[in-house]
Amino acid sequence: MSKFKKGGKSELPAISTASLPDIVFMLLFFFMVATVMRDSSLMIENRLPSADQVEKLKKDRTTFIYAGKPSSQYKQFGEEPRIQFNDAFISVEDVQASVLQAQADMNEELKSKIVVGLKVDKDTHAGLVSDIKQELRKANTLKVMYIANAKAQQ
């Protein structure tokens, strides 16, 4: 008689799946927290000009106005540069009302600190930008910043 058995095939124990739901919910929670939702979909072509001194600002008190030619999927709006606010095309006359509405939707302490960011395509005429700025003055929104890409170092 031998002390050890030879030739007996032992089976591997089954893998425990008890912790699998915990792992799935941790991953789900992580992706829900880490995902950033897009503010608005661009309906215009937006090739920003480049600048050599660029500063990043917080987005909590910033409202963006886009200007440029409609992109290829919105060619039914013509070839002339258009103004986009949130997810809609607006006219120059509607800039004041749109900015005042965005200001009303903000937190009370941020209303007086609102900054309007102009993301204007580099091929857009300066007359449209001037018209937008005139409407912003009428809305008493005097803090305006121009959005540009950082110039690559040579």
PDB file of C-alpha atoms in Angstrom, residues 1 17 19 36-37 40 53 59 64 66 68-69 75 94-96 100 104 111 117-118 123 128 131 135 142 153:
ATOM      1  CA  MET A   1       0.000   0.000   0.000  1.00  0.00           C
ATOM      2  CA  THR A  17     -18.865  34.377 -10.094  1.00  0.00           C
ATOM      3  CA  SER A  19     -18.218  39.046  -7.179  1.00  0.00           C
ATOM      4  CA  VAL A  36     -18.170  64.257 -20.035  1.00  0.00           C
ATOM      5  CA  MET A  37     -21.313  65.116 -21.934  1.00  0.00           C
ATOM      6  CA  SER A  40     -23.826  71.304 -28.112  1.00  0.00           C
ATOM      7  CA  GLN A  53      -0.716  83.578 -25.894  1.00  0.00           C
ATOM      8  CA  LYS A  59     -16.462  76.810 -18.173  1.00  0.00           C
ATOM      9  CA  PHE A  64     -20.285  80.184 -26.261  1.00  0.00           C
ATOM     10  CA  TYR A  66     -20.211  80.061 -32.715  1.00  0.00           C
ATOM     11  CA  GLY A  68     -19.026  80.373 -39.470  1.00  0.00           C
ATOM     12  CA  LYS A  69     -20.344  78.790 -42.653  1.00  0.00           C
ATOM     13  CA  LYS A  75     -25.898  73.236 -46.557  1.00  0.00           C
ATOM     14  CA  ASP A  94     -31.568  87.165 -31.522  1.00  0.00           C
ATOM     15  CA  VAL A  95     -28.102  87.317 -29.904  1.00  0.00           C
ATOM     16  CA  GLN A  96     -29.215  89.679 -27.148  1.00  0.00           C
ATOM     17  CA  LEU A 100     -30.031  87.090 -21.588  1.00  0.00           C
ATOM     18  CA  ALA A 104     -31.148  83.764 -16.518  1.00  0.00           C
ATOM     19  CA  LYS A 111     -25.047  85.931 -13.374  1.00  0.00           C
ATOM     20  CA  GLY A 117     -16.778  83.107 -25.654  1.00  0.00           C
ATOM     21  CA  LEU A 118     -16.737  83.767 -29.386  1.00  0.00           C
ATOM     22  CA  ASP A 123     -12.655  82.779 -42.686  1.00  0.00           C
ATOM     23  CA  LEU A 128     -20.440  89.642 -38.393  1.00  0.00           C
ATOM     24  CA  ASP A 131     -22.561  92.912 -35.164  1.00  0.00           C
ATOM     25  CA  GLU A 135     -25.759  93.010 -29.613  1.00  0.00           C
ATOM     26  CA  LEU A 142     -19.257  93.244 -21.679  1.00  0.00           C
ATOM     27  CA  GLN A 153       6.096  76.230 -31.214  1.00  0.00           C
TER      28      GLN A 153
END
